[in-house]
Coordinates of C-alpha atoms in Angstrom, one line a residue:
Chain A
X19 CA -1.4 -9.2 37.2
X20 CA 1.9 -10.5 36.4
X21 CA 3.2 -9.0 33.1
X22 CA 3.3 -12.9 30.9
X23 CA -0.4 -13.5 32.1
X24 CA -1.2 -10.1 31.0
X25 CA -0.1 -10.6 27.4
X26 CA -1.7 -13.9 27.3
X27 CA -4.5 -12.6 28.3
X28 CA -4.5 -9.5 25.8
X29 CA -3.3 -12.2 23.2
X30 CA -5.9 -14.0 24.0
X31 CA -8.5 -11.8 23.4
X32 CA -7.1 -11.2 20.0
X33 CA -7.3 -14.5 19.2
X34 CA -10.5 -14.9 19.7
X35 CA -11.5 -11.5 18.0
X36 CA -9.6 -12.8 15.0
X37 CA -12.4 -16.0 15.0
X38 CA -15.2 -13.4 15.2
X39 CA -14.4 -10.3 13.4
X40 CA -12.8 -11.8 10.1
X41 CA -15.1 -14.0 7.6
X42 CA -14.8 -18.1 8.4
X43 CA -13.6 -20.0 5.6
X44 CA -16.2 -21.2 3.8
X45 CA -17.5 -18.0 2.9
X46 CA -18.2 -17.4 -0.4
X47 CA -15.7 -17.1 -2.1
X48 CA -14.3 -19.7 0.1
X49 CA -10.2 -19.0 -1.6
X50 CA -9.8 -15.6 -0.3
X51 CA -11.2 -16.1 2.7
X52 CA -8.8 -19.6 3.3
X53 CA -5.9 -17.3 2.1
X54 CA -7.0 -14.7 4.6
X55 CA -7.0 -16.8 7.3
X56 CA -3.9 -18.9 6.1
X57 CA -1.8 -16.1 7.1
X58 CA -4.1 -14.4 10.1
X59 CA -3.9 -17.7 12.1
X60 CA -0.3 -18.6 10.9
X61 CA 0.8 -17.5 14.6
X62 CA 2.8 -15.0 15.8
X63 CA 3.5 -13.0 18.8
X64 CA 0.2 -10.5 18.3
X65 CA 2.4 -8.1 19.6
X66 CA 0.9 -4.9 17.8
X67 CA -2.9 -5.3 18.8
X68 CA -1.7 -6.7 22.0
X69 CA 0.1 -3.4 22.1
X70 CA -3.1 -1.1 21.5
X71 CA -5.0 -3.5 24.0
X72 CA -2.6 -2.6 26.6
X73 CA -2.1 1.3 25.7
X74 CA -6.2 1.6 25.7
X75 CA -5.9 0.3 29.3
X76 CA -3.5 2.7 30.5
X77 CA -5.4 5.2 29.1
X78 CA -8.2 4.3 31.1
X79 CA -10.8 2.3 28.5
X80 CA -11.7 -1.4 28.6
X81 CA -9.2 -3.2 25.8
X82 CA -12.5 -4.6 24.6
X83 CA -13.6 -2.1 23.5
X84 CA -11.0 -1.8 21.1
X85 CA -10.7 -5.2 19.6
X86 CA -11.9 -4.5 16.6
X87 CA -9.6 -2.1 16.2
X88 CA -6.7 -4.2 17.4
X89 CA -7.9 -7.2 15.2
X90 CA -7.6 -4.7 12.4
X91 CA -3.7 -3.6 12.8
X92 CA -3.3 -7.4 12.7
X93 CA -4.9 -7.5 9.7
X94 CA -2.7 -5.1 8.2
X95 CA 0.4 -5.8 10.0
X96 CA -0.3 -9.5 7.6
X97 CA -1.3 -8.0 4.4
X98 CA 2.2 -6.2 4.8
X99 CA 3.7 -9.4 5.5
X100 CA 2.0 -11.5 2.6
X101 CA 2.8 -8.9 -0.2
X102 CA 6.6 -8.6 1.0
X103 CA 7.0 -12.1 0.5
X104 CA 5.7 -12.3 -3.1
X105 CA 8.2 -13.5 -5.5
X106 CA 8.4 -10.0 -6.9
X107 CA 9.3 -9.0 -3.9
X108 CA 11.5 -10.6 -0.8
X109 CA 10.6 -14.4 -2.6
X110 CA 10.8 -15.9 0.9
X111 CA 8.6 -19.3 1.1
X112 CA 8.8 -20.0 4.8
X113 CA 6.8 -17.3 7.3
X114 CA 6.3 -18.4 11.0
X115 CA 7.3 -21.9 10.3
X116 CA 5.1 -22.4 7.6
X117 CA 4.9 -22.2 3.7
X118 CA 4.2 -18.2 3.0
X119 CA 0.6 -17.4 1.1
X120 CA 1.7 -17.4 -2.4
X121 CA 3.0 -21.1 -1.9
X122 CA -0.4 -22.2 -1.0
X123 CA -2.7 -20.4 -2.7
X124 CA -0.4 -19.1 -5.7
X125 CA 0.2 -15.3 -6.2
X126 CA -2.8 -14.1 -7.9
X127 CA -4.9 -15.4 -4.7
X128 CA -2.1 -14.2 -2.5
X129 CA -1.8 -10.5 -4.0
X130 CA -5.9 -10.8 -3.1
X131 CA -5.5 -12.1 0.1
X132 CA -3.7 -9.1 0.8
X133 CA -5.6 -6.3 -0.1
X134 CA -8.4 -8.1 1.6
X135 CA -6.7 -7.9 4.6
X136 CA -5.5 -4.4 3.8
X137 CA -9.2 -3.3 3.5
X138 CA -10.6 -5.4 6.3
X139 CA -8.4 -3.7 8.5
X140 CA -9.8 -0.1 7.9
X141 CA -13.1 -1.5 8.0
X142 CA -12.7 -3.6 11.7
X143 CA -10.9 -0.1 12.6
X144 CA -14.3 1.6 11.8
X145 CA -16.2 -0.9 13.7
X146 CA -14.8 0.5 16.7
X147 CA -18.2 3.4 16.6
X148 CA -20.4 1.2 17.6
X149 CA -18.4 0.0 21.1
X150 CA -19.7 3.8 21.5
X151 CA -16.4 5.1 21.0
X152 CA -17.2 9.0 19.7
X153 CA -17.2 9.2 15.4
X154 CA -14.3 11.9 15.9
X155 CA -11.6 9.5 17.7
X156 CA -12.5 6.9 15.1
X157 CA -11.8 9.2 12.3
X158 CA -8.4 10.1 13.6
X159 CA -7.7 6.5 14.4
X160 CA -8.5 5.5 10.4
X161 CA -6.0 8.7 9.0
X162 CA -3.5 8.1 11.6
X163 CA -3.4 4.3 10.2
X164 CA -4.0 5.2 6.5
X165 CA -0.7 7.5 6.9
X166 CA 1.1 5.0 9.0
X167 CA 0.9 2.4 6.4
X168 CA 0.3 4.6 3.3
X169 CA 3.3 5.6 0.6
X170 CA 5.2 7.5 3.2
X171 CA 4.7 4.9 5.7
X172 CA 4.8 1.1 6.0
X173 CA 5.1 0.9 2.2
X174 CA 8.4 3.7 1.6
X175 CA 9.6 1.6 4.5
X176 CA 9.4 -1.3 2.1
X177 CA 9.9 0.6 -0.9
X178 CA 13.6 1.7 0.5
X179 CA 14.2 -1.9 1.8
X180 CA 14.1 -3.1 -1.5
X181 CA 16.2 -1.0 -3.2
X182 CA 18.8 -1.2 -0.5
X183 CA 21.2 -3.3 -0.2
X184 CA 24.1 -4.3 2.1
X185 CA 26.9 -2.4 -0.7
X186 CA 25.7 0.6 0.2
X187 CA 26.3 0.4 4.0
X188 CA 24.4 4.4 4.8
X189 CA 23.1 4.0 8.1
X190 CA 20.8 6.7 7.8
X191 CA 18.8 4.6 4.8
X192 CA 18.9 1.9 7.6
X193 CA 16.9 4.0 10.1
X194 CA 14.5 5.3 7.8
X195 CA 13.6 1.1 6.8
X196 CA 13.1 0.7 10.4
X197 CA 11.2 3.2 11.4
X198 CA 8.9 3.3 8.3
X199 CA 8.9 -0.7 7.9
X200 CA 8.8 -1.7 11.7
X201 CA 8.2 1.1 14.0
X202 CA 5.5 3.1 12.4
X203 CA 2.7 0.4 12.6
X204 CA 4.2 -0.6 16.5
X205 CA 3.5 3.5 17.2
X206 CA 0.0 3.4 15.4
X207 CA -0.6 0.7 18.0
X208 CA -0.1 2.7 20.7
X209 CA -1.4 6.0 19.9
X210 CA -4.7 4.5 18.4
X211 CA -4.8 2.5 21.7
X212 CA -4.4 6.0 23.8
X213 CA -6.7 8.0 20.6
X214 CA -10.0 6.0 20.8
X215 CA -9.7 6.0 25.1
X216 CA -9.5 9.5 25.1
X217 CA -6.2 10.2 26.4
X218 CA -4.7 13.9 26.6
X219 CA -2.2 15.0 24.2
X220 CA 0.6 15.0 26.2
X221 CA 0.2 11.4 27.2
X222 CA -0.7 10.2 23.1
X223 CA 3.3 11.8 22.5
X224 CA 4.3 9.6 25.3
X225 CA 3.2 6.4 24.2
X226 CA 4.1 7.5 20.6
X227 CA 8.0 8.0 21.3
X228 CA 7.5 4.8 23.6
X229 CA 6.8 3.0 19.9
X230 CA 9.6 4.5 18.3
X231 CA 12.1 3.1 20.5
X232 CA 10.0 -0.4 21.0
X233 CA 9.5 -0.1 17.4
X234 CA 13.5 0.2 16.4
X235 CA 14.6 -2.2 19.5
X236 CA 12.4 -4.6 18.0
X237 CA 13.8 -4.4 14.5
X238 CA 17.5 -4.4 15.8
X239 CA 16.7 -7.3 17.6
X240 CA 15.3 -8.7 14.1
X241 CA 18.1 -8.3 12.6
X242 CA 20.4 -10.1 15.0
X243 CA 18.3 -13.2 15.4
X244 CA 18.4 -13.4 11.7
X245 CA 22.7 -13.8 12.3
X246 CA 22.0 -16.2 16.1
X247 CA 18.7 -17.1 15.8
X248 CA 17.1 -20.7 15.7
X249 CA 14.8 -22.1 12.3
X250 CA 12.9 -23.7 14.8
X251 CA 12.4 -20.0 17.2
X252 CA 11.5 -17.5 14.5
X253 CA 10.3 -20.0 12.2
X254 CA 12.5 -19.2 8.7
X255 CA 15.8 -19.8 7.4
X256 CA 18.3 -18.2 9.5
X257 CA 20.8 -16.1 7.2
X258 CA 18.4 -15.0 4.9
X259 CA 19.3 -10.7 5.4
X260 CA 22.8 -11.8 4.5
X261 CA 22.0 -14.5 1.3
X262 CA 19.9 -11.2 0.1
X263 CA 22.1 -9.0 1.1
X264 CA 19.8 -7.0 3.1
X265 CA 21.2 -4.2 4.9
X266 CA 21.0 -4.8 8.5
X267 CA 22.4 -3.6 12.0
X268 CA 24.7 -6.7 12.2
X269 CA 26.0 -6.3 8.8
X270 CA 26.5 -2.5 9.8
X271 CA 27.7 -2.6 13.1
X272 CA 28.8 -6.2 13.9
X273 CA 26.8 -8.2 16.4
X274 CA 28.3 -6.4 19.7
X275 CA 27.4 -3.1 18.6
X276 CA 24.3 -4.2 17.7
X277 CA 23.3 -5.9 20.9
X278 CA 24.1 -2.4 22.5
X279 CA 22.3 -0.2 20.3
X280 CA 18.9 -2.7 21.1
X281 CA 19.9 -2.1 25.0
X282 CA 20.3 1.7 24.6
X283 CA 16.6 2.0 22.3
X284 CA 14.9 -0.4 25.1
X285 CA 16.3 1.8 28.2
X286 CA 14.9 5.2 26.2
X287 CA 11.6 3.3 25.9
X288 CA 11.3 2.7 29.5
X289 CA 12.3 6.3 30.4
X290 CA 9.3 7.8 28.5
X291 CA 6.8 5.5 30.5
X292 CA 8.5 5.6 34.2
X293 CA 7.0 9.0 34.9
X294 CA 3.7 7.5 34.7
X295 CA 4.0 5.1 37.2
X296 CA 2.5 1.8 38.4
X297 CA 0.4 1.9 35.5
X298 CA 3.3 1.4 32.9
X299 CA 4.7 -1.8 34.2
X300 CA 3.3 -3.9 31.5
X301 CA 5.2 -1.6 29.1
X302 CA 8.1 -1.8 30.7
X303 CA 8.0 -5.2 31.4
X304 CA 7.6 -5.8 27.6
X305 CA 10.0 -3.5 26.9
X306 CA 12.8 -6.0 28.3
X307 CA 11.2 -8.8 27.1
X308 CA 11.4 -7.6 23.9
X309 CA 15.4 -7.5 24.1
X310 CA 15.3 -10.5 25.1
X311 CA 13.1 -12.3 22.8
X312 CA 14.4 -15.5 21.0
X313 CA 11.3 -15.5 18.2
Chain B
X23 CA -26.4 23.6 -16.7
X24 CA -26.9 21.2 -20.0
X25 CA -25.3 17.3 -19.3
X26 CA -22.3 17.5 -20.8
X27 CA -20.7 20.6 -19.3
X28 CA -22.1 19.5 -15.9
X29 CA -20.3 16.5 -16.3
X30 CA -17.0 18.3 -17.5
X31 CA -17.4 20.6 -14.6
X32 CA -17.6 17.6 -11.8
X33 CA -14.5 16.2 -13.8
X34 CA -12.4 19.0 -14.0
X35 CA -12.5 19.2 -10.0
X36 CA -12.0 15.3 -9.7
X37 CA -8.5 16.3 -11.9
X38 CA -7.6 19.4 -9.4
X39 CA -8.6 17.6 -6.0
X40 CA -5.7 15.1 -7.3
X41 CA -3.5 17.0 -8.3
X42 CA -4.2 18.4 -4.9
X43 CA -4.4 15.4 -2.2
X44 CA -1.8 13.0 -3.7
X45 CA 2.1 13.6 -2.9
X46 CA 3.8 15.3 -6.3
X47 CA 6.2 12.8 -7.8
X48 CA 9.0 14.0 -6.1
X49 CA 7.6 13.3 -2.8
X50 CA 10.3 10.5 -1.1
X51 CA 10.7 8.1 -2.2
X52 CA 9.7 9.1 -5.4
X53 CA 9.1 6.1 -7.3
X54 CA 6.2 4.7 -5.3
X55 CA 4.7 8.6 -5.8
X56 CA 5.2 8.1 -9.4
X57 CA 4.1 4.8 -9.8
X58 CA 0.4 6.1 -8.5
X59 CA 0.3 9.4 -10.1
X60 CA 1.7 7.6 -13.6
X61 CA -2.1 5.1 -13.2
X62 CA -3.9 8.0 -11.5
X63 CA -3.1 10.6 -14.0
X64 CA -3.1 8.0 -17.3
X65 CA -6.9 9.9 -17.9
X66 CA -10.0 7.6 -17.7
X67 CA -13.8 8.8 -17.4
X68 CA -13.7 9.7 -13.6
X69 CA -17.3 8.2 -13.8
X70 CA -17.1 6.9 -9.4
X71 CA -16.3 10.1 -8.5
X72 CA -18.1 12.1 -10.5
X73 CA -20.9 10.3 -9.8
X74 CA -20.3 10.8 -5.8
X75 CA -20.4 14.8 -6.5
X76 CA -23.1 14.0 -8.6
X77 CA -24.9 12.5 -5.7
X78 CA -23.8 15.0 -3.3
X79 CA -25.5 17.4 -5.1
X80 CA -28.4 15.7 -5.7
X81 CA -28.7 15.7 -2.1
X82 CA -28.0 18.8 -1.5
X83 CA -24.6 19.5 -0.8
X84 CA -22.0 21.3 -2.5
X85 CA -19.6 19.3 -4.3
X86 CA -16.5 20.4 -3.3
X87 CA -17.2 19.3 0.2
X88 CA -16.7 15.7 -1.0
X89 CA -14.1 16.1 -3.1
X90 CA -11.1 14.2 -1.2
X91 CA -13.7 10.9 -0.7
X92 CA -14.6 11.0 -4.5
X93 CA -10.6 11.5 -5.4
X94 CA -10.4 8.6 -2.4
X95 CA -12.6 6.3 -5.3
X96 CA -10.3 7.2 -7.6
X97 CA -7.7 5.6 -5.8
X98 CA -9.3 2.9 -5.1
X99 CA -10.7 2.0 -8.8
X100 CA -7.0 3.0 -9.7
X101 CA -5.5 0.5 -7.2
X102 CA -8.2 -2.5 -8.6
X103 CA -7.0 -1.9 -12.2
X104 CA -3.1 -1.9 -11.4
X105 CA -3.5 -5.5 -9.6
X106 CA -6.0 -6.7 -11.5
X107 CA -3.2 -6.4 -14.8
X108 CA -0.5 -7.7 -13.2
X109 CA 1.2 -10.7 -14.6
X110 CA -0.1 -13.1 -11.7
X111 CA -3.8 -11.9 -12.6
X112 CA -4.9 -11.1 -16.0
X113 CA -1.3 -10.3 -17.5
X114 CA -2.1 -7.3 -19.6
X115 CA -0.1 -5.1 -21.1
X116 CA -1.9 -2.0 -21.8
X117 CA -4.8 0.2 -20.3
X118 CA -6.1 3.3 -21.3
X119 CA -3.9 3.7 -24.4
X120 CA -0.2 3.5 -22.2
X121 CA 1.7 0.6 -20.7
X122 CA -0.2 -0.8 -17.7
X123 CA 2.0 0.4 -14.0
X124 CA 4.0 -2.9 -13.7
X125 CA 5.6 -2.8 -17.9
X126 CA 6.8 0.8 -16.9
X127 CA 7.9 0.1 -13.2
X128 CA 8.3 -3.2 -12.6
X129 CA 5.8 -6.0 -10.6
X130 CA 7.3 -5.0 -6.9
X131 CA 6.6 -1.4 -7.4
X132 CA 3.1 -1.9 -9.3
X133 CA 2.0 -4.0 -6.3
X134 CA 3.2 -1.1 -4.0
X135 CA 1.3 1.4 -5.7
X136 CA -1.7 -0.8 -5.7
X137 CA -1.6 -0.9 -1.9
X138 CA -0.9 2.4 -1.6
X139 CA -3.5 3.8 -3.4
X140 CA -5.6 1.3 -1.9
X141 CA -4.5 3.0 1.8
X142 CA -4.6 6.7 0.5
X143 CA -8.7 6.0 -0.4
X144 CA -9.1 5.4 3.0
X145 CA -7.5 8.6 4.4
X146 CA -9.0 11.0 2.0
X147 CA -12.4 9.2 2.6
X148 CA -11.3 10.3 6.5
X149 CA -10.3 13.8 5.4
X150 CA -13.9 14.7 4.3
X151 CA -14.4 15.4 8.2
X152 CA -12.0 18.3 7.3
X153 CA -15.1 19.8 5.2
X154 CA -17.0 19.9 8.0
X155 CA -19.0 16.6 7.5
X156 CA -20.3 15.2 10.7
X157 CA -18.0 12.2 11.6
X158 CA -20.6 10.1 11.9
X159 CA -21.1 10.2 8.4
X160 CA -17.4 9.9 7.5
X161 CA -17.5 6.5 9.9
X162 CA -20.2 4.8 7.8
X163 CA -19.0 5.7 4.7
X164 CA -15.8 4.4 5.5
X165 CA -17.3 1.2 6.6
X166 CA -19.4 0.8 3.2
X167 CA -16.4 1.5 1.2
X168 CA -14.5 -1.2 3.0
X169 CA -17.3 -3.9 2.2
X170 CA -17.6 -2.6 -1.4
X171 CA -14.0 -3.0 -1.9
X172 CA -13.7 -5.8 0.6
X173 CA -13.2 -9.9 0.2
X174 CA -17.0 -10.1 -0.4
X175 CA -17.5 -7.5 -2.6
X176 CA -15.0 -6.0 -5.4
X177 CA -12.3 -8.3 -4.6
X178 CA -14.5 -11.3 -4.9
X179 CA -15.4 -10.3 -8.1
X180 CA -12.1 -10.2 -9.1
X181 CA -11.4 -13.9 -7.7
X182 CA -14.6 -15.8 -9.0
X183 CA -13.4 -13.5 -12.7
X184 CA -10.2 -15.3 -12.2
X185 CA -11.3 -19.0 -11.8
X186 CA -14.1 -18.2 -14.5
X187 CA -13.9 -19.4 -18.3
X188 CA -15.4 -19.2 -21.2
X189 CA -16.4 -22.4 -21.2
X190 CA -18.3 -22.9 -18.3
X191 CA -21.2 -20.8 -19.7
X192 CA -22.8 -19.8 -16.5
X193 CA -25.3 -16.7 -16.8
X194 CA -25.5 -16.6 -12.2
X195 CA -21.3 -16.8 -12.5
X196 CA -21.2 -13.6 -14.9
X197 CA -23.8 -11.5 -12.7
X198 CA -21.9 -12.3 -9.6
X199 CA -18.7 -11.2 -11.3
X200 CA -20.5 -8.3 -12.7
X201 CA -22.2 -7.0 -9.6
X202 CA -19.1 -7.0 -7.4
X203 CA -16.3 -6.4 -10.1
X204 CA -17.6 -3.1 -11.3
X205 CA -21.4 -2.6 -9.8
X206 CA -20.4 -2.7 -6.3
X207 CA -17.8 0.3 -6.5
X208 CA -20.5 2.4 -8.7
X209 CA -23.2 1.7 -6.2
X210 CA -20.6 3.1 -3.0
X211 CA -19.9 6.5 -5.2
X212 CA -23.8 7.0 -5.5
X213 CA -24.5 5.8 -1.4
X214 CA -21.3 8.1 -0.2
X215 CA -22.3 11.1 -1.9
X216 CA -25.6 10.7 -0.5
X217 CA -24.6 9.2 2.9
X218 CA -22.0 12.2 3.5
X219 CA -24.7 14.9 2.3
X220 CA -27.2 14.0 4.7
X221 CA -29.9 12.1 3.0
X222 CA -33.0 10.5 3.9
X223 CA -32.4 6.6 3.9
X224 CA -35.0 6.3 1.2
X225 CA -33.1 8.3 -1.3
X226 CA -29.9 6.6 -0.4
X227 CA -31.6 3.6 -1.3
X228 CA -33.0 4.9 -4.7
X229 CA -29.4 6.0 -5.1
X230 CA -28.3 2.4 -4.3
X231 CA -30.8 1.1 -6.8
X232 CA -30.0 3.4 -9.8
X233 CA -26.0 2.3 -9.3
X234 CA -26.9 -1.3 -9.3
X235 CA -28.6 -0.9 -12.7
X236 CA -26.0 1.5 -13.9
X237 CA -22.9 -0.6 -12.8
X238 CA -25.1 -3.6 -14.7
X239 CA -25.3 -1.7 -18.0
X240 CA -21.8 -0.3 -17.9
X241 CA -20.1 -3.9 -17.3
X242 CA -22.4 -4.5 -20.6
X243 CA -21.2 -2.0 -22.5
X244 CA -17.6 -2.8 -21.7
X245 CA -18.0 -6.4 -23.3
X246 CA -19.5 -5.2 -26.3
X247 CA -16.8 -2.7 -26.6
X248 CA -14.3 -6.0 -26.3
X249 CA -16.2 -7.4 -29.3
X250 CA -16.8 -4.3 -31.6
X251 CA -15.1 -1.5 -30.2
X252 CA -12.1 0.7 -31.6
X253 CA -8.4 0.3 -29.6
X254 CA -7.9 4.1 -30.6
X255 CA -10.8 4.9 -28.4
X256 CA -11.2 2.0 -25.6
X257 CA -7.3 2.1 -25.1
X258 CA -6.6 -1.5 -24.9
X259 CA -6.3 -4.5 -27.4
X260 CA -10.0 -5.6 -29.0
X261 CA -10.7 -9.2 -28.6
X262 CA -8.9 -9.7 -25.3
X263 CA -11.8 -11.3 -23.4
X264 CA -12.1 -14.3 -25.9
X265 CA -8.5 -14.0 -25.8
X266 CA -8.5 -14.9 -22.5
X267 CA -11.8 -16.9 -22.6
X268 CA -13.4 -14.8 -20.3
X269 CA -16.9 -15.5 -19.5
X270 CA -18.7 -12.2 -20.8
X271 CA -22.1 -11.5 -22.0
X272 CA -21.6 -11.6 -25.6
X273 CA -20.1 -14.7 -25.4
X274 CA -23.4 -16.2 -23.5
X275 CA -25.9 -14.2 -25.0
X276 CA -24.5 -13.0 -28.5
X277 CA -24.4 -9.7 -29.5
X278 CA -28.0 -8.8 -30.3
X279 CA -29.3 -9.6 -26.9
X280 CA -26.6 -8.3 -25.3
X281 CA -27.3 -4.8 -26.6
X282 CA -31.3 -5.5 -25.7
X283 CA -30.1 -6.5 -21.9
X284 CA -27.7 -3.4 -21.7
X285 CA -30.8 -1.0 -22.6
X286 CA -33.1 -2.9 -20.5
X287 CA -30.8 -1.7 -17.2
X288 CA -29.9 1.2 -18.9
X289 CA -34.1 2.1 -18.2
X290 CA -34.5 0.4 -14.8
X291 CA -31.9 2.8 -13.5
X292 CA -33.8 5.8 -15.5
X293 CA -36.8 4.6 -13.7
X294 CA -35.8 4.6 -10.3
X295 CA -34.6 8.6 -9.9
X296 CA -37.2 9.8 -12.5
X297 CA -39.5 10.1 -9.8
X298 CA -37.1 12.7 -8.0
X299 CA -38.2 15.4 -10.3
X300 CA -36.0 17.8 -12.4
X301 CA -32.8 17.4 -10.4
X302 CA -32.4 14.0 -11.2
X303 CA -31.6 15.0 -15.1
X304 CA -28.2 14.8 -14.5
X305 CA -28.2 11.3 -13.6
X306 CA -31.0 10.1 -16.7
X307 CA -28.8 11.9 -19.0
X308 CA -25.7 9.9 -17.8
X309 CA -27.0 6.3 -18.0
X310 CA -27.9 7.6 -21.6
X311 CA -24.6 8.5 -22.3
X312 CA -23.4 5.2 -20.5
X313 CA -25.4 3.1 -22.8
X314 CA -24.3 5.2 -26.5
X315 CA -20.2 5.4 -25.0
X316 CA -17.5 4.0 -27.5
X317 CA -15.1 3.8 -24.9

């Protein structure tokens, strides 16, 4: 299958887990679960349970069988993003082209929405036992995304980011934001995807250091469509890093340097998946599509 | 071994199993790692977790093999209390005698720590496989802590607390709030310890049952402490629930009958494990200490 119909139809499939795994509406009490499914259904590329869709198929398991699983990471991938644009936090009020959770629902209901999300992604993750995946592979799937997004994870990533700032131009602080805030949920994608379809050790490290350079093209490339992007692409104010001051690639290195370093992290991706063969395409494929993304 | 040192025993290895599984304050970055061991370590009864040894042992397990999943309720209990004082929510000031999280390290960290101890409950709930506990197990129990804690369970409580008043004087309002805000997590320590031991699915439903009526009474308890309880010993500001015109039990029923209605659960829960035998002592002595507790 051609490598765009592919991700459709992985995204696709995510979509409609979203509409079956996570509580409609009007449940009881209908706010949180509006809020929930405010931000869940907001959009967005789906790229990180696409991503563990596509790495449980090259490890040789139907992606269905992981859906739950990949709905959760979604989950959790938009609890991260609700709570990061609280006031007491990033204060952003546009996400995806739309007004973020807390100006909709108000931050008490937004904080909420969060956690909710937060917890429904470890329990959709647990879900996966009874697609007959074995208890032990689930297990190590829930640690592996407890740590990924726990204090030394996803939320130092944000932690660091906040108290960073684009004075203090360290470019080692820089790496550590992006691989905690960006690349460790992308490599919990991938290995989780390889974990619960049984894949050998050997080829789990693969599709880990895969994520890590995905994972930091993906933020580099963040960063410069922040400085060329288009409002009406990525769907918030362009120049925001900057007007915060945010430490960023661009304000490191200058766009050139930037748009090389993106090149060099998406070749290094590709390298680790080659030596696998036909198989990888679709990694590779999104590898460059990746660089090149607009949104 | 008599109630009291039992009770001191189970408590004295909830405070070593955290001093054990969560990162030292030094641990990078250090503020979010101070942030949760500053709520974590500000004291409190340990009642979840003791109660999940307690129910380990009861069903014949030894306690220690449960240790990181009852530390794991800690977290999570830990996590509800640092959101649920946050500025956006009910705004207070103090808990358990010292500044609540977010006076000491500001609303973006206290929301971090929230979500971080939030995460770390899942991943020592995961780690009990570690002890030898059949994965299995450690799957399910995951899955019932995520409900408990989940958008229908404690986190609903915490949203139908917030849009509740004083005025609206609605006894079905104030049980939902009470089962799910502090009933639902009570029941999961009881379940888990069972659940993770090995027991029959009759006792984890006399388990189950016993929490309900436990959680009932001590939610009781705790608004009657509001009304006529001492700040040196509950830790926070008398009065704040008519303060805040919460809905409570002594401001529907009144004192008197408020008292009746805590005993009343305090002896359904007695009730349901007396049949058990002897080794339910533990757990009859508790609810009586539940019912006499000043804070």
């Amino acid at each position: 299958m051609e490598f765009e119909s592919l991700f459709k139809r992985y995204r696709k499939m995510v979509e409609e887990g979203i509409g079956r795994f996570l509580p409609p509406d009007d449940t009881y009490p209908p706010v949180i679960h509006q809020a929930m499914n405010y931000s869940l259904k907001a959009g967005g590329k789906r790229l990180r349970p696409v991503l563990m869709l596509a790495a449980g198929e090259w490890s040789g398991i139907a992606p269905e069988k992981l859906l739950p699983a990949a709905v959760g990471v979604e989950c959790l991938h938009t609890y991260s993003l609700i709570h990061d644009d609280l006031p007491a936090m990033d204060n952003d009020d546009f996400r995806r082209g739309k007004p973020t959770n807390h100006k909709v629902f108000g931050e008490a209901i937004a904080i909420l929405a969060g956690d909710a999300l937060l917890t429904k992604a470890f329990e959709l993750t647990a879900k996966t036992l009874e697609q007959g995946i074995p208890a032990e592979r689930v297990v190590r799937v829930i640690q592996e995304l407890a740590v990924a997004s726990g204090s030394e994870g996803l939320i130092a990533g944000q932690v660091v980011d906040l108290s960073s700032s684009e004075a203090k131009k360290d470019p080692e602080v820089l790496l550590y934001i992006h691989l905690n805030k960006t690349a460790r949920l992308i490599r919990y994608s991938l290995i989780a995807g390889g974990i619960l379809a049984g894949a050998t050790e050997e080829e789990i490290k693969a599709l880990d250091d895969y994520g890590r350079h995905l994972g930091l093209a993906f933020q580099i490339v963040d960063d410069l469509l922040d400085v060329v992007g288009d409002f009406q692409k990525i769907g918030k104010p362009v120049g925001s890093d900057e007007k915060n001051q945010k430490l960023t690639y661009v304000s490191l290195f200058g766009i050139e340097e930037t748009k090389k370093r993106a090149e060099e992290e998406i070749n290094a991706a590709k390298n680790v998946l080659k030596p696998y063969g036909e198989k990888s395409s679709f990694f590779i494929k999104l590898a460059e599509f990746i660089l090149k993304r607009e949104s």
